[in-house]
């Protein structure tokens, strides 16, 4: 996916397993009609297959969901359990007052990575989550590391927009840590007006913006949606002209093609 996307959007540079994004804050905005989680999965694949570290903060999916997709993308069990991946589970027991979820049993088909569990206590806020992320990033500082947040919309249901804003600013500052990049996902059509205003402000902090949208013409069997890519120039801090491509998700991966094309 990345070789193809970098050809469509040269401002990205040359993203690859050997040369992943470095010190970038990446935002992924999608909508329910066209989910952008595939970008998170392919970012993770690029880092993992390149031997780099990944810190996955899950606020909306179980570990089984991620491990199933990882296997489809060719990321094997040893890579998931060797410490290369750190998993912060904010899904199975989202609030401090919840009953703890059932911990999956490790197996050959469902290996478990080193895991921290985060449960939100409104009286404390998101500070414990920030501490967990910092601890995971600093475990092996000599390696490149990608922090994935899936997804911010889940937080908007239980904490104030101001708290989310503080968390996002923390994430953007974390991307300045040597060798660390951060990618965050949120659903643009799943927040109220106040939440939407704060989430939109995230884009102004981003070095790279991905926006995943449905087609203006509606459902298509051959095209699943369109992807808008904007890269902010490091020196001038001005965004490049957005590049629009269409995509189709297949069992083998993601196929990209110009929005001017009408066939796959």
PDB file of N, CA, C and O in Angstrom, residues 58-59 88-101 116-129 132 155 158-159:
ATOM      1  N   UNK A  58      -5.824   0.568  22.379  1.00  0.00           N
ATOM      2  CA  UNK A  58      -7.130   0.181  21.863  1.00  0.00           C
ATOM      3  C   UNK A  58      -8.237   0.677  22.780  1.00  0.00           C
ATOM      4  O   UNK A  58      -8.322   0.267  23.935  1.00  0.00           O
ATOM      5  N   UNK A  59      -9.078   1.532  22.247  1.00  0.00           N
ATOM      6  CA  UNK A  59     -10.212   2.057  22.996  1.00  0.00           C
ATOM      7  C   UNK A  59     -11.543   1.612  22.408  1.00  0.00           C
ATOM      8  O   UNK A  59     -12.594   1.917  22.948  1.00  0.00           O
ATOM      9  N   UNK A  88      -2.075  -1.610  24.995  1.00  0.00           N
ATOM     10  CA  UNK A  88      -2.788  -0.960  26.095  1.00  0.00           C
ATOM     11  C   UNK A  88      -4.276  -1.146  25.849  1.00  0.00           C
ATOM     12  O   UNK A  88      -4.837  -0.607  24.886  1.00  0.00           O
ATOM     13  N   UNK A  89      -4.900  -1.922  26.697  1.00  0.00           N
ATOM     14  CA  UNK A  89      -6.292  -2.327  26.524  1.00  0.00           C
ATOM     15  C   UNK A  89      -7.210  -1.377  27.287  1.00  0.00           C
ATOM     16  O   UNK A  89      -7.325  -1.458  28.506  1.00  0.00           O
ATOM     17  N   UNK A  90      -7.873  -0.498  26.563  1.00  0.00           N
ATOM     18  CA  UNK A  90      -8.862   0.380  27.164  1.00  0.00           C
ATOM     19  C   UNK A  90     -10.266   0.016  26.744  1.00  0.00           C
ATOM     20  O   UNK A  90     -11.195   0.811  26.914  1.00  0.00           O
ATOM     21  N   UNK A  91     -10.422  -1.200  26.201  1.00  0.00           N
ATOM     22  CA  UNK A  91     -11.707  -1.634  25.659  1.00  0.00           C
ATOM     23  C   UNK A  91     -12.426  -2.630  26.559  1.00  0.00           C
ATOM     24  O   UNK A  91     -13.621  -2.511  26.803  1.00  0.00           O
ATOM     25  N   UNK A  92     -11.703  -3.620  27.072  1.00  0.00           N
ATOM     26  CA  UNK A  92     -12.373  -4.713  27.785  1.00  0.00           C
ATOM     27  C   UNK A  92     -12.954  -4.273  29.127  1.00  0.00           C
ATOM     28  O   UNK A  92     -13.946  -4.831  29.587  1.00  0.00           O
ATOM     29  N   UNK A  93     -12.373  -3.258  29.742  1.00  0.00           N
ATOM     30  CA  UNK A  93     -12.903  -2.734  31.011  1.00  0.00           C
ATOM     31  C   UNK A  93     -12.765  -1.213  30.968  1.00  0.00           C
ATOM     32  O   UNK A  93     -11.887  -0.640  31.610  1.00  0.00           O
ATOM     33  N   UNK A  94     -13.612  -0.534  30.195  1.00  0.00           N
ATOM     34  CA  UNK A  94     -13.391   0.881  29.888  1.00  0.00           C
ATOM     35  C   UNK A  94     -13.497   1.835  31.070  1.00  0.00           C
ATOM     36  O   UNK A  94     -12.902   2.913  31.041  1.00  0.00           O
ATOM     37  N   UNK A  95     -14.257   1.463  32.114  1.00  0.00           N
ATOM     38  CA  UNK A  95     -14.432   2.355  33.256  1.00  0.00           C
ATOM     39  C   UNK A  95     -14.028   1.653  34.545  1.00  0.00           C
ATOM     40  O   UNK A  95     -14.114   0.421  34.655  1.00  0.00           O
ATOM     41  N   UNK A  96     -13.611   2.450  35.523  1.00  0.00           N
ATOM     42  CA  UNK A  96     -13.131   1.887  36.782  1.00  0.00           C
ATOM     43  C   UNK A  96     -14.217   1.093  37.496  1.00  0.00           C
ATOM     44  O   UNK A  96     -13.921   0.170  38.260  1.00  0.00           O
ATOM     45  N   UNK A  97     -15.490   1.419  37.252  1.00  0.00           N
ATOM     46  CA  UNK A  97     -16.575   0.731  37.943  1.00  0.00           C
ATOM     47  C   UNK A  97     -17.042  -0.535  37.222  1.00  0.00           C
ATOM     48  O   UNK A  97     -17.909  -1.252  37.701  1.00  0.00           O
ATOM     49  N   UNK A  98     -16.456  -0.819  36.040  1.00  0.00           N
ATOM     50  CA  UNK A  98     -16.846  -2.016  35.287  1.00  0.00           C
ATOM     51  C   UNK A  98     -16.256  -3.272  35.905  1.00  0.00           C
ATOM     52  O   UNK A  98     -15.201  -3.241  36.540  1.00  0.00           O
ATOM     53  N   UNK A  99     -16.952  -4.378  35.703  1.00  0.00           N
ATOM     54  CA  UNK A  99     -16.384  -5.666  36.050  1.00  0.00           C
ATOM     55  C   UNK A  99     -15.261  -5.992  35.058  1.00  0.00           C
ATOM     56  O   UNK A  99     -15.420  -5.789  33.858  1.00  0.00           O
ATOM     57  N   UNK A 100     -14.109  -6.469  35.547  1.00  0.00           N
ATOM     58  CA  UNK A 100     -13.028  -6.807  34.623  1.00  0.00           C
ATOM     59  C   UNK A 100     -13.483  -7.812  33.578  1.00  0.00           C
ATOM     60  O   UNK A 100     -14.214  -8.750  33.865  1.00  0.00           O
ATOM     61  N   UNK A 101     -13.074  -7.602  32.345  1.00  0.00           N
ATOM     62  CA  UNK A 101     -13.419  -8.524  31.275  1.00  0.00           C
ATOM     63  C   UNK A 101     -12.639  -9.820  31.399  1.00  0.00           C
ATOM     64  O   UNK A 101     -11.684  -9.932  32.177  1.00  0.00           O
ATOM     65  N   UNK A 116      -1.057  -3.754  29.112  1.00  0.00           N
ATOM     66  CA  UNK A 116      -1.486  -2.918  30.228  1.00  0.00           C
ATOM     67  C   UNK A 116      -2.985  -2.694  30.076  1.00  0.00           C
ATOM     68  O   UNK A 116      -3.502  -2.619  28.952  1.00  0.00           O
ATOM     69  N   UNK A 117      -3.688  -2.584  31.204  1.00  0.00           N
ATOM     70  CA  UNK A 117      -5.133  -2.366  31.163  1.00  0.00           C
ATOM     71  C   UNK A 117      -5.459  -0.970  31.685  1.00  0.00           C
ATOM     72  O   UNK A 117      -5.020  -0.582  32.771  1.00  0.00           O
ATOM     73  N   UNK A 118      -6.233  -0.231  30.887  1.00  0.00           N
ATOM     74  CA  UNK A 118      -6.627   1.123  31.271  1.00  0.00           C
ATOM     75  C   UNK A 118      -8.124   1.177  31.472  1.00  0.00           C
ATOM     76  O   UNK A 118      -8.900   0.806  30.585  1.00  0.00           O
ATOM     77  N   UNK A 119      -8.541   1.640  32.632  1.00  0.00           N
ATOM     78  CA  UNK A 119      -9.951   1.872  32.927  1.00  0.00           C
ATOM     79  C   UNK A 119     -10.109   3.326  33.346  1.00  0.00           C
ATOM     80  O   UNK A 119      -9.409   3.802  34.241  1.00  0.00           O
ATOM     81  N   UNK A 120     -11.011   4.021  32.703  1.00  0.00           N
ATOM     82  CA  UNK A 120     -11.172   5.451  32.936  1.00  0.00           C
ATOM     83  C   UNK A 120     -11.856   5.729  34.269  1.00  0.00           C
ATOM     84  O   UNK A 120     -12.914   5.196  34.559  1.00  0.00           O
ATOM     85  N   UNK A 121     -11.225   6.572  35.062  1.00  0.00           N
ATOM     86  CA  UNK A 121     -11.817   7.103  36.284  1.00  0.00           C
ATOM     87  C   UNK A 121     -12.028   8.594  36.036  1.00  0.00           C
ATOM     88  O   UNK A 121     -11.061   9.360  35.963  1.00  0.00           O
ATOM     89  N   UNK A 122     -13.291   9.042  35.888  1.00  0.00           N
ATOM     90  CA  UNK A 122     -13.543  10.451  35.560  1.00  0.00           C
ATOM     91  C   UNK A 122     -12.911  11.432  36.531  1.00  0.00           C
ATOM     92  O   UNK A 122     -12.591  12.557  36.153  1.00  0.00           O
ATOM     93  N   UNK A 123     -12.715  11.015  37.784  1.00  0.00           N
ATOM     94  CA  UNK A 123     -12.129  11.931  38.761  1.00  0.00           C
ATOM     95  C   UNK A 123     -10.642  12.143  38.518  1.00  0.00           C
ATOM     96  O   UNK A 123     -10.058  13.118  39.004  1.00  0.00           O
ATOM     97  N   UNK A 124     -10.020  11.234  37.781  1.00  0.00           N
ATOM     98  CA  UNK A 124      -8.588  11.340  37.490  1.00  0.00           C
ATOM     99  C   UNK A 124      -8.346  11.773  36.056  1.00  0.00           C
ATOM    100  O   UNK A 124      -7.408  12.501  35.751  1.00  0.00           O
ATOM    101  N   UNK A 125      -9.193  11.315  35.154  1.00  0.00           N
ATOM    102  CA  UNK A 125      -9.051  11.687  33.753  1.00  0.00           C
ATOM    103  C   UNK A 125      -8.094  10.798  32.994  1.00  0.00           C
ATOM    104  O   UNK A 125      -7.943   9.609  33.299  1.00  0.00           O
ATOM    105  N   UNK A 126      -7.404  11.370  32.036  1.00  0.00           N
ATOM    106  CA  UNK A 126      -6.581  10.602  31.112  1.00  0.00           C
ATOM    107  C   UNK A 126      -5.101  10.563  31.493  1.00  0.00           C
ATOM    108  O   UNK A 126      -4.292  10.012  30.756  1.00  0.00           O
ATOM    109  N   UNK A 127      -4.756  11.128  32.643  1.00  0.00           N
ATOM    110  CA  UNK A 127      -3.353  11.141  33.053  1.00  0.00           C
ATOM    111  C   UNK A 127      -2.757   9.735  33.157  1.00  0.00           C
ATOM    112  O   UNK A 127      -1.634   9.497  32.699  1.00  0.00           O
ATOM    113  N   UNK A 128      -3.471   8.756  33.745  1.00  0.00           N
ATOM    114  CA  UNK A 128      -2.902   7.398  33.801  1.00  0.00           C
ATOM    115  C   UNK A 128      -2.629   6.811  32.416  1.00  0.00           C
ATOM    116  O   UNK A 128      -1.636   6.091  32.231  1.00  0.00           O
ATOM    117  N   UNK A 129      -3.491   7.109  31.442  1.00  0.00           N
ATOM    118  CA  UNK A 129      -3.270   6.613  30.084  1.00  0.00           C
ATOM    119  C   UNK A 129      -2.007   7.230  29.492  1.00  0.00           C
ATOM    120  O   UNK A 129      -1.205   6.538  28.839  1.00  0.00           O
ATOM    121  N   UNK A 132       0.947   5.418  30.937  1.00  0.00           N
ATOM    122  CA  UNK A 132       1.137   4.095  30.347  1.00  0.00           C
ATOM    123  C   UNK A 132       1.826   4.190  28.990  1.00  0.00           C
ATOM    124  O   UNK A 132       2.727   3.410  28.670  1.00  0.00           O
ATOM    125  N   UNK A 155     -13.275   8.217  23.530  1.00  0.00           N
ATOM    126  CA  UNK A 155     -13.034   9.068  24.695  1.00  0.00           C
ATOM    127  C   UNK A 155     -14.056  10.186  24.787  1.00  0.00           C
ATOM    128  O   UNK A 155     -14.425  10.619  25.879  1.00  0.00           O
ATOM    129  N   UNK A 158     -17.049  10.018  27.169  1.00  0.00           N
ATOM    130  CA  UNK A 158     -16.930   9.917  28.625  1.00  0.00           C
ATOM    131  C   UNK A 158     -16.064  10.987  29.272  1.00  0.00           C
ATOM    132  O   UNK A 158     -16.086  11.122  30.497  1.00  0.00           O
ATOM    133  N   UNK A 159     -15.308  11.740  28.498  1.00  0.00           N
ATOM    134  CA  UNK A 159     -14.502  12.816  29.074  1.00  0.00           C
ATOM    135  C   UNK A 159     -14.780  14.103  28.315  1.00  0.00           C
ATOM    136  O   UNK A 159     -15.328  14.094  27.212  1.00  0.00           O
TER     137      UNK A 159
END
